[in-house]
Amino acid sequence: MIKVRNIYAKYISRSVLTDCSFDIHNKDFIGIIGKNGAGKSTLLKILCKVIPPYTGNILIDNKDISHMDNAELAKTVSFLPQNVNTDLSFTVLNFILFGRYPYMNRLKFPSRNDYNIVYNIIKILNLQEKTKIAVNNLSDGEKQKVLIGQVLAQQTDVIILDEPTSHLDIGNRNVIFNLLKKLNTQYGKTIIITVHDLNIASAFCNQFIILDNGIIYKKGTPLEVFQCGILEKIYNIKFIIQMHPTLQYPYILLTSK
Amino acid sequence: MKKKIIISIILLLLLLSILLSLLIGFDEYSFIDIFNIIFNHTYENNHIFKIIKYIRIPKIIMICITGGGLATSGCVLQAILHNPLADPFTLGISGGAAFGAMISLLLNLSSKLGFITMPLCAFVGAMISMLIVYILSFRKHFNPHTMILSGIIVSSVCMSIVMLVFILSPIDSIYMTFTWLLGNFSILDERLVIFTTTIVTLCILLILLLSNILNIIYLGNDKVTTLGLNINKYITIFFLLTSLITATIVSISGIIGFVGLIIPNICKSIVGDNNVVVIPFSAYTGALLLLLCDSLSNFLFRPIVLPIGIITNILGSLFFIFLLLQKKNK
């Protein structure tokens, strides 16, 4: 269980997050939504200790992450930031192998076990045919899969992803979300994701956190969060909210251009 | 398979160039002369033996060490700064070294304490400028862009002072420093060659051992941090190693630009980004390039020997034009 308590964050003098407190239960699939600049990425970076909070604590299984060293945390939480360099000629195998870094020896040479784990991940991702292809030759969707593979190689219970589908087409978005759902339901991973596509997020996430100017505006299930009053306040635009006829999740439509 | 063939060909060319550099210079010798010197010791008191042992072998070693060291430094800096245009000279090392050499010239230390003083001052100057760049670019976290900017600033300040001293000094007193500044292998002290070779080889070996960590740094700071890597610690180590390599080389051989820029780019285009392969490949390709440049500098305007830095600068500029044209075509 992750407990976030009274997190404040600042960039120079500008306040980015104000008194954020919430709990994330094991095996939750949490979508963090909000306008650009609401503080979503900052919150994720604080959750995995990329940046320290100005004040406040984050406890994972009652352990304060500020007291954990980076190597220990890397075996507990894995993070996929927005700006990972994929313009590299490493093969898919070697690129996913980077995720095994926290488990490698001092000089970071992989063991047989590391290779076996990575081969297994490649199978889960259905990328067997691409094992020896250079990452910079893959499509955007495949690159994103490989990046998720790298995160999986860390074998952590918590996976945090910062807008992993923002530049993908609708088909690939669906593929990535299905993959994340599989990791959530079959492998018991806790998934925390920031996302702008509310409809696809509603179909897959079981919890949402809405951030508005650095403040947690609302936390709840898709049905609790997807309400006209709430979303219109956040995005300053009129919505119609309906239930999907067969899949039973709320989705939004714009009322005007 | 194709990569392996290219790697083998370049290794073969390097060995061939070393052999040719032993045979060809102001005087030319045959394979039999070299064979007799190595295996029969028939020339031990003869001038050929002395030229080979005391002039050509130290020079070849220094050229290979310089080419290999600069190319390795270029690889490391391009990886940690995430910038294919980074090289040891972008970071103010040359400026600092030139400034150090200038101090030695101004105080006339070379005539008082021997020739070793100038390389020593250059080394100290290079290390100090590196330290300034390092301090300027580390504020809580390492920032690659600040490092390049700091390097350019430090380099510009140092070079401006050097130029000022040049203008104010009598022409005959600056000749030695000027030829050194342009890259020169003609005056080599045996002890300095041993010192440089030891330092640079050790640093390259250490970098090779850490090359997997260098690969992970490619991913970007945020990702690297969440993989449990103490990025600031390793950036400091890599920065120190490259500074040590470059400062040692610059203090002996002078300013030889572009090797650290061209070679890693060419090698990456052949073998890819994996530093475990790129670093050793760049090291001996750098040695090969510099041996070829040295031959050119000897033969282009014979009997005048051009400073090798002039040749590498011309090649570097041509390489940039080639890169620009290639990007335009894409």
XYZ file of C-alpha atoms in Angstrom:
587
model
C 0.000 0.000 0.000
C 1.248 3.469 -0.862
C 0.420 6.318 1.506
C 0.990 9.842 0.237
C 0.931 12.366 3.042
C 0.839 16.175 2.822
C 3.057 16.493 -0.232
C 4.063 20.006 -1.248
C 6.260 20.667 -4.280
C 7.800 23.849 -5.625
C 9.777 24.825 -8.720
C 11.834 27.787 -7.540
C 9.094 29.915 -5.950
C 6.146 28.518 -7.930
C 4.022 26.054 -5.992
C 3.294 22.914 -8.067
C 1.644 20.583 -5.552
C -0.222 21.657 -2.431
C -1.020 19.353 0.469
C -1.576 16.178 -1.564
C -2.628 13.199 0.524
C -4.141 9.926 -0.688
C -3.766 6.154 -0.454
C -3.131 3.684 -3.238
C -4.067 0.080 -2.521
C -2.217 -2.931 -3.848
C -3.386 -4.014 -7.324
C -5.102 -0.665 -7.998
C -5.069 0.639 -11.567
C -5.010 4.399 -10.941
C -5.353 7.064 -13.580
C -4.137 10.544 -12.687
C -5.883 13.141 -14.812
C -5.914 16.912 -15.025
C -5.032 19.805 -17.319
C -1.516 20.379 -18.643
C 0.585 21.872 -15.849
C -1.714 20.538 -13.103
C 1.270 18.801 -11.434
C 0.686 15.220 -12.651
C 4.262 14.510 -13.787
C 5.695 16.189 -10.695
C 3.531 13.959 -8.495
C 4.753 10.836 -10.314
C 8.391 11.943 -10.052
C 7.976 12.504 -6.331
C 6.331 9.082 -5.949
C 9.434 7.393 -7.328
C 11.954 9.800 -5.755
C 13.233 11.337 -8.993
C 12.659 14.687 -7.294
C 12.231 15.234 -3.561
C 9.043 16.853 -2.232
C 9.341 20.260 -0.570
C 7.597 18.741 2.453
C 5.589 15.584 3.088
C 6.122 11.837 3.107
C 5.506 8.845 0.902
C 5.241 5.463 2.574
C 5.354 2.221 0.633
C 4.326 -0.707 2.833
C 4.919 1.634 5.795
C 8.494 2.387 4.721
C 9.297 6.039 4.070
C 10.892 6.217 0.608
C 13.096 9.121 1.693
C 14.903 6.592 3.924
C 15.296 4.029 1.135
C 18.342 4.171 -1.135
C 17.801 4.368 -4.897
C 18.832 0.753 -5.502
C 16.333 -0.564 -2.930
C 13.553 1.655 -4.287
C 14.307 0.453 -7.845
C 13.272 -3.038 -6.718
C 9.992 -1.699 -5.280
C 8.825 0.945 -7.765
C 9.551 1.209 -11.483
C 8.930 4.337 -13.506
C 8.458 5.039 -17.188
C 9.027 8.792 -17.738
C 7.901 10.640 -20.849
C 11.345 11.343 -22.201
C 13.238 8.037 -22.304
C 15.719 8.011 -25.160
C 14.710 5.300 -27.634
C 16.762 6.626 -30.518
C 19.409 4.004 -29.773
C 20.678 1.052 -31.753
C 20.514 -1.471 -28.897
C 18.562 -4.626 -29.700
C 15.187 -5.112 -28.032
C 16.793 -7.800 -25.851
C 19.616 -5.551 -24.644
C 17.316 -2.565 -24.182
C 14.903 -4.489 -21.940
C 17.931 -5.888 -20.126
C 18.676 -2.349 -18.856
C 15.691 -2.844 -16.564
C 17.621 -5.589 -14.773
C 20.189 -2.994 -13.691
C 19.152 -2.936 -9.980
C 19.845 -6.687 -9.766
C 23.181 -6.753 -11.612
C 26.685 -6.912 -10.130
C 28.847 -3.846 -9.504
C 30.030 -3.524 -13.113
C 26.491 -4.164 -14.352
C 27.145 -7.231 -16.477
C 23.950 -9.315 -16.819
C 23.711 -12.894 -15.509
C 22.009 -15.896 -17.139
C 19.043 -15.346 -14.813
C 18.710 -11.741 -16.068
C 18.567 -13.029 -19.647
C 15.953 -15.661 -18.749
C 13.741 -13.047 -17.096
C 14.035 -10.746 -20.116
C 13.209 -13.575 -22.566
C 10.116 -14.285 -20.508
C 9.079 -10.601 -20.646
C 9.594 -10.559 -24.421
C 7.146 -13.483 -24.567
C 4.581 -11.596 -22.432
C 4.938 -8.583 -24.736
C 4.650 -10.807 -27.793
C 7.850 -9.360 -29.223
C 9.709 -12.635 -29.907
C 10.250 -11.788 -33.566
C 11.777 -8.406 -32.698
C 14.309 -9.664 -30.129
C 17.331 -8.824 -32.275
C 15.924 -5.703 -33.960
C 17.430 -2.332 -32.988
C 15.068 -0.216 -30.874
C 15.454 2.836 -33.141
C 14.034 0.781 -36.031
C 10.773 -0.033 -34.236
C 7.421 1.720 -34.624
C 6.220 4.049 -31.838
C 3.820 1.411 -30.527
C 6.546 -1.230 -30.422
C 8.951 1.210 -28.744
C 6.381 1.823 -26.033
C 5.965 -1.921 -25.531
C 9.734 -2.288 -25.187
C 9.806 0.534 -22.631
C 7.094 -1.235 -20.645
C 9.224 -4.389 -20.953
C 12.137 -2.501 -19.426
C 9.921 -1.443 -16.532
C 8.702 -5.054 -16.124
C 12.298 -6.288 -15.993
C 12.644 -4.422 -12.699
C 10.134 -6.921 -11.245
C 8.497 -4.337 -9.004
C 5.004 -4.531 -7.564
C 4.327 -0.868 -8.382
C 4.613 0.462 -11.939
C 4.332 4.205 -12.581
C 3.901 5.493 -16.127
C 3.869 9.116 -17.289
C 1.606 9.490 -20.330
C 2.782 6.287 -22.033
C 0.169 6.513 -24.791
C 0.134 10.238 -25.563
C 1.749 9.921 -29.009
C 0.161 6.633 -30.052
C -2.747 5.967 -32.410
C -6.001 4.607 -30.997
C -5.122 1.012 -31.901
C -1.770 1.132 -30.142
C -3.315 2.935 -27.148
C -5.695 0.028 -26.812
C -2.820 -2.486 -27.091
C -0.811 -0.706 -24.362
C -3.791 -0.345 -22.007
C -4.718 -3.996 -22.495
C -1.143 -4.949 -21.694
C -1.218 -2.825 -18.537
C -4.571 -4.324 -17.530
C -3.095 -7.809 -18.002
C -0.167 -6.863 -15.752
C -2.651 -5.488 -13.227
C -5.078 -8.423 -13.144
C -2.893 -11.430 -14.018
C 0.410 -10.404 -12.439
C -0.977 -8.349 -9.543
C 0.910 -5.140 -10.362
C -0.227 -1.786 -8.998
C -0.401 0.590 -11.950
C -0.285 4.380 -11.608
C -0.620 6.231 -14.889
C -1.096 9.800 -16.050
C -3.307 10.075 -19.094
C -5.134 12.659 -21.199
C -7.429 10.318 -23.123
C -10.243 10.120 -20.570
C -12.345 7.601 -22.479
C -9.684 4.923 -22.770
C -8.605 5.579 -19.178
C -12.194 5.145 -17.999
C -12.336 1.772 -19.732
C -9.299 0.409 -17.907
C -8.628 2.279 -14.630
C -10.520 1.333 -11.473
C -9.607 4.550 -9.626
C -8.953 8.144 -10.663
C -7.215 11.070 -9.040
C -8.027 14.487 -10.483
C -5.381 17.131 -10.023
C -6.281 20.785 -10.397
C -3.532 23.391 -10.021
C -1.540 21.106 -7.748
C -4.469 20.209 -5.499
C -6.234 16.844 -5.366
C -9.664 17.854 -6.551
C -11.335 14.455 -6.472
C -10.431 10.792 -5.991
C -12.754 7.937 -6.791
C -14.020 5.306 -9.208
C -14.742 6.218 -12.851
C -18.432 6.606 -12.020
C -17.666 8.939 -9.103
C -15.213 11.068 -11.053
C -16.816 11.212 -14.496
C -19.471 13.744 -13.653
C -20.239 16.809 -15.732
C -19.775 19.264 -12.850
C -16.351 17.893 -11.951
C -14.886 17.545 -15.457
C -16.318 20.855 -16.669
C -14.715 22.635 -13.731
C -11.329 21.020 -14.478
C -11.233 21.405 -18.263
C -13.493 24.516 -18.681
C -15.500 22.812 -21.395
C -19.002 21.322 -21.629
C -19.303 17.531 -21.674
C -22.009 14.913 -22.071
C -21.299 11.815 -20.024
C -22.847 8.508 -21.055
C -22.472 4.857 -20.129
C -20.927 2.500 -22.664
C -23.787 0.260 -23.791
C -21.946 -3.042 -23.465
C -18.774 -2.466 -21.426
C -20.466 -0.450 -18.684
C -17.989 2.364 -18.146
C -18.670 6.101 -18.409
C -17.368 7.957 -21.431
C -17.446 11.602 -22.419
C -18.537 13.498 -25.481
C -18.065 17.195 -26.210
C -21.277 19.198 -26.413
C -19.777 21.853 -28.674
C -16.560 22.566 -30.598
C 29.112 -10.118 -39.668
C 29.647 -6.934 -41.715
C 30.534 -5.058 -38.507
C 33.111 -7.681 -37.569
C 34.755 -7.408 -40.998
C 35.012 -3.597 -40.713
C 36.396 -3.851 -37.158
C 39.011 -6.391 -38.346
C 39.978 -4.292 -41.370
C 40.536 -1.181 -39.225
C 42.586 -3.193 -36.732
C 44.685 -4.527 -39.607
C 45.108 -1.018 -41.034
C 46.267 0.219 -37.621
C 48.938 -2.485 -37.420
C 50.008 -1.677 -40.982
C 50.189 2.049 -40.193
C 52.308 1.389 -37.113
C 54.720 -0.658 -39.222
C 54.861 1.978 -41.950
C 55.419 4.733 -39.376
C 58.404 2.752 -38.118
C 59.843 2.500 -41.636
C 59.053 5.891 -43.108
C 60.155 9.285 -41.831
C 62.911 11.664 -42.871
C 64.977 8.548 -43.520
C 63.412 5.419 -44.904
C 64.326 1.921 -43.741
C 63.506 -1.558 -44.961
C 61.706 -4.401 -43.213
C 65.074 -6.161 -42.946
C 66.519 -3.237 -40.923
C 63.621 -3.393 -38.472
C 63.816 -7.193 -38.310
C 67.542 -7.045 -37.516
C 67.002 -4.416 -34.824
C 64.280 -6.419 -33.096
C 65.657 -9.942 -33.392
C 69.392 -9.821 -34.109
C 70.398 -6.677 -32.209
C 72.887 -6.028 -35.020
C 72.243 -2.305 -35.042
C 72.457 -1.630 -31.344
C 75.023 1.119 -31.609
C 73.944 2.295 -34.958
C 71.944 5.468 -35.696
C 69.025 3.532 -37.228
C 68.556 1.739 -33.933
C 68.691 5.052 -32.070
C 66.212 6.731 -34.392
C 63.795 3.818 -34.174
C 64.120 3.374 -30.420
C 64.359 6.960 -29.235
C 62.364 8.857 -31.842
C 59.954 6.730 -33.860
C 58.713 4.222 -31.247
C 57.975 6.897 -28.580
C 56.325 9.038 -31.257
C 54.130 6.154 -32.493
C 53.191 5.265 -28.917
C 52.274 8.881 -28.163
C 50.256 9.237 -31.378
C 48.325 6.019 -30.661
C 47.755 6.995 -27.035
C 46.639 10.488 -28.066
C 44.269 9.258 -30.790
C 42.897 6.454 -28.620
C 42.566 8.615 -25.522
C 40.850 11.529 -27.257
C 38.431 9.213 -29.086
C 37.590 7.410 -25.832
C 37.018 10.732 -24.048
C 34.778 11.835 -26.920
C 32.692 8.633 -26.617
C 32.245 9.083 -22.880
C 31.392 12.792 -23.070
C 28.905 12.268 -25.903
C 27.197 9.588 -23.808
C 27.029 11.521 -20.524
C 26.104 14.823 -22.150
C 23.594 13.225 -24.569
C 25.129 15.305 -27.321
C 26.926 13.977 -30.440
C 28.798 17.266 -30.751
C 30.453 17.013 -27.323
C 34.169 16.376 -27.284
C 37.039 17.044 -24.846
C 37.630 20.468 -26.353
C 34.041 21.688 -26.059
C 34.502 21.495 -22.318
C 37.268 24.029 -21.963
C 40.124 21.561 -21.512
C 42.126 22.952 -24.421
C 41.589 26.514 -23.239
C 42.736 25.625 -19.724
C 45.798 23.780 -21.021
C 46.754 26.649 -23.322
C 46.349 29.061 -20.420
C 48.616 26.891 -18.236
C 51.251 26.763 -20.962
C 51.009 30.538 -21.288
C 51.692 30.997 -17.573
C 54.814 28.852 -17.928
C 55.882 30.997 -20.882
C 55.155 34.281 -19.130
C 57.158 33.343 -16.062
C 59.855 31.808 -18.246
C 59.624 28.602 -16.203
C 60.815 26.351 -19.026
C 64.316 27.864 -19.061
C 64.535 27.753 -15.268
C 63.044 24.319 -14.560
C 63.319 22.454 -17.883
C 60.970 21.656 -20.746
C 58.746 19.481 -18.540
C 57.435 22.663 -16.876
C 55.276 23.680 -19.824
C 53.371 20.381 -20.129
C 53.035 20.326 -16.358
C 51.563 23.847 -16.284
C 49.277 22.902 -19.183
C 48.099 19.871 -17.222
C 47.361 21.953 -14.125
C 45.577 24.579 -16.270
C 43.431 21.904 -17.934
C 42.475 20.345 -14.606
C 41.607 23.739 -13.080
C 39.408 24.681 -16.041
C 37.701 21.283 -15.780
C 37.073 21.905 -12.105
C 35.487 25.287 -12.852
C 33.262 23.752 -15.565
C 32.316 20.951 -13.166
C 31.397 23.321 -10.324
C 29.405 25.563 -12.672
C 27.371 22.667 -14.088
C 26.503 20.888 -10.829
C 23.795 22.632 -8.870
C 22.065 19.871 -6.909
C 21.779 17.866 -10.133
C 23.991 17.386 -13.131
C 22.893 19.397 -16.158
C 24.457 18.427 -19.510
C 23.467 21.676 -21.220
C 24.994 23.804 -18.476
C 28.187 21.766 -18.740
C 28.620 22.483 -22.464
C 27.811 26.172 -21.939
C 30.230 26.385 -19.005
C 32.902 24.672 -21.116
C 32.471 27.152 -23.948
C 32.615 30.108 -21.521
C 35.739 28.853 -19.716
C 37.394 28.013 -23.030
C 36.636 31.459 -24.474
C 37.984 33.283 -21.422
C 41.192 31.205 -21.397
C 41.797 31.552 -25.138
C 41.217 35.326 -24.980
C 43.904 35.658 -22.303
C 46.235 33.409 -24.336
C 45.767 35.587 -27.419
C 46.382 38.718 -25.354
C 49.664 37.288 -24.049
C 50.657 36.254 -27.577
C 50.159 39.804 -28.814
C 52.140 41.319 -25.943
C 55.054 38.806 -26.103
C 58.183 39.072 -28.284
C 57.803 36.821 -31.334
C 60.819 34.539 -30.680
C 59.686 33.616 -27.168
C 56.281 32.355 -28.239
C 57.375 30.042 -31.101
C 57.676 26.898 -28.947
C 54.343 27.457 -27.230
C 52.683 28.247 -30.543
C 53.853 25.009 -32.227
C 52.808 23.079 -29.119
C 49.428 24.813 -29.180
C 48.812 23.531 -32.722
C 49.580 19.923 -31.812
C 53.083 18.592 -31.941
C 54.788 15.216 -31.474
C 58.298 16.277 -32.442
C 59.706 16.903 -28.960
C 59.063 13.948 -26.688
C 60.610 13.289 -23.316
C 60.871 9.536 -22.619
C 59.634 9.891 -19.033
C 56.667 11.936 -20.167
C 55.777 9.298 -22.754
C 55.814 6.587 -20.070
C 53.799 8.793 -17.698
C 51.179 9.681 -20.324
C 50.901 6.111 -21.619
C 50.365 4.734 -18.107
C 47.753 7.313 -17.091
C 45.785 7.188 -20.340
C 45.847 3.380 -20.599
C 44.655 2.992 -17.007
C 41.855 5.508 -17.525
C 40.726 3.792 -20.762
C 40.694 0.406 -19.009
C 38.593 1.830 -16.173
C 36.167 3.372 -18.663
C 35.913 0.009 -20.451
C 35.051 -1.678 -17.173
C 32.308 0.904 -16.586
C 31.037 0.905 -20.175
C 27.772 -0.887 -19.271
C 26.949 1.910 -16.845
C 27.656 4.397 -19.615
C 25.068 2.563 -21.757
C 22.407 3.019 -19.081
C 23.137 6.768 -18.871
C 21.883 7.030 -22.488
C 18.320 6.514 -21.191
C 18.135 9.969 -19.605
C 18.400 11.240 -16.033
C 14.852 10.446 -14.839
C 14.943 6.842 -16.010
C 18.477 6.260 -14.771
C 17.593 7.530 -11.278
C 14.688 5.100 -10.994
C 16.956 2.230 -12.040
C 18.827 2.814 -8.795
C 21.908 4.399 -10.361
C 23.571 7.211 -8.472
C 23.929 9.283 -11.618
C 25.851 12.165 -10.030
C 28.484 9.767 -8.686
C 29.060 8.106 -12.048
C 28.968 11.370 -14.003
C 31.685 12.643 -11.638
C 33.771 9.496 -12.174
C 33.438 9.646 -15.963
C 34.121 13.362 -16.000
C 37.238 12.905 -13.883
C 38.532 10.070 -16.075
C 37.991 11.980 -19.332
C 39.502 15.133 -17.837
C 42.539 13.199 -16.708
C 42.978 11.579 -20.133
C 42.569 14.839 -22.025
C 44.623 17.003 -19.684
C 47.487 14.473 -19.785
C 47.359 14.224 -23.567
C 46.986 17.963 -24.197
C 49.865 18.779 -21.884
C 52.209 16.538 -23.915
C 50.914 16.650 -27.478
C 49.269 20.056 -27.600
C 45.794 20.835 -28.834
C 44.630 18.253 -31.340
C 41.031 19.058 -32.076
C 38.162 17.062 -33.568
C 39.532 13.518 -32.991
C 37.229 13.142 -29.987
C 34.353 14.402 -32.089
C 34.782 12.651 -35.434
C 35.852 9.181 -34.341
C 33.010 8.313 -31.914
C 30.447 9.505 -34.490
C 31.974 7.420 -37.286
C 32.376 4.372 -35.039
C 28.793 4.587 -33.745
C 27.522 4.712 -37.316
C 29.374 1.428 -37.942
C 28.887 -0.597 -34.740
C 25.916 1.119 -33.047
C 25.581 2.761 -29.647
C 26.757 -0.057 -27.369
C 29.716 1.432 -25.508
C 31.144 -1.996 -24.714
C 31.954 -2.206 -28.450
C 32.177 1.482 -29.409
C 34.846 2.461 -26.877
C 37.567 -0.054 -27.842
C 36.686 0.361 -31.525
C 36.900 4.168 -31.243
C 40.154 3.926 -29.320
C 42.047 2.120 -32.041
C 40.280 3.937 -34.882
C 41.386 7.192 -33.210
C 44.940 5.865 -33.097
C 44.722 4.973 -36.795
C 43.342 8.397 -37.784
C 46.074 10.217 -35.928
C 48.812 8.019 -37.404
C 47.474 8.832 -40.874
C 47.277 12.554 -40.016
C 50.852 12.413 -38.774
C 51.996 10.880 -42.060
C 50.141 13.611 -43.937
C 51.715 16.310 -41.762
C 55.158 14.847 -42.560
C 54.733 14.498 -46.283
C 52.438 17.299 -47.454
C 55.071 20.072 -47.389
C 58.236 18.066 -46.966
C 60.735 18.954 -45.449
C 58.445 21.224 -43.382
C 56.538 19.181 -40.764
C 53.092 20.629 -40.175
C 51.628 20.616 -36.654
C 49.235 17.661 -36.613
C 46.435 19.838 -35.145
C 46.187 21.696 -38.480
C 45.478 18.440 -40.327
C 42.907 17.229 -37.771
C 41.159 20.617 -37.824
C 40.863 20.512 -41.624
C 39.567 16.938 -41.480
C 37.147 17.902 -38.703
C 35.735 20.769 -40.748
C 35.319 18.508 -43.792
C 33.568 15.985 -41.563
C 31.139 18.660 -40.362
C 30.352 19.677 -43.947
C 29.793 15.993 -44.784
C 27.418 15.641 -41.810
C 25.516 18.770 -42.839
C 25.148 17.569 -46.447
C 24.024 14.145 -45.270
C 21.342 15.695 -43.037
C 20.234 17.935 -45.914
C 19.845 14.898 -48.196
C 17.766 13.104 -45.541
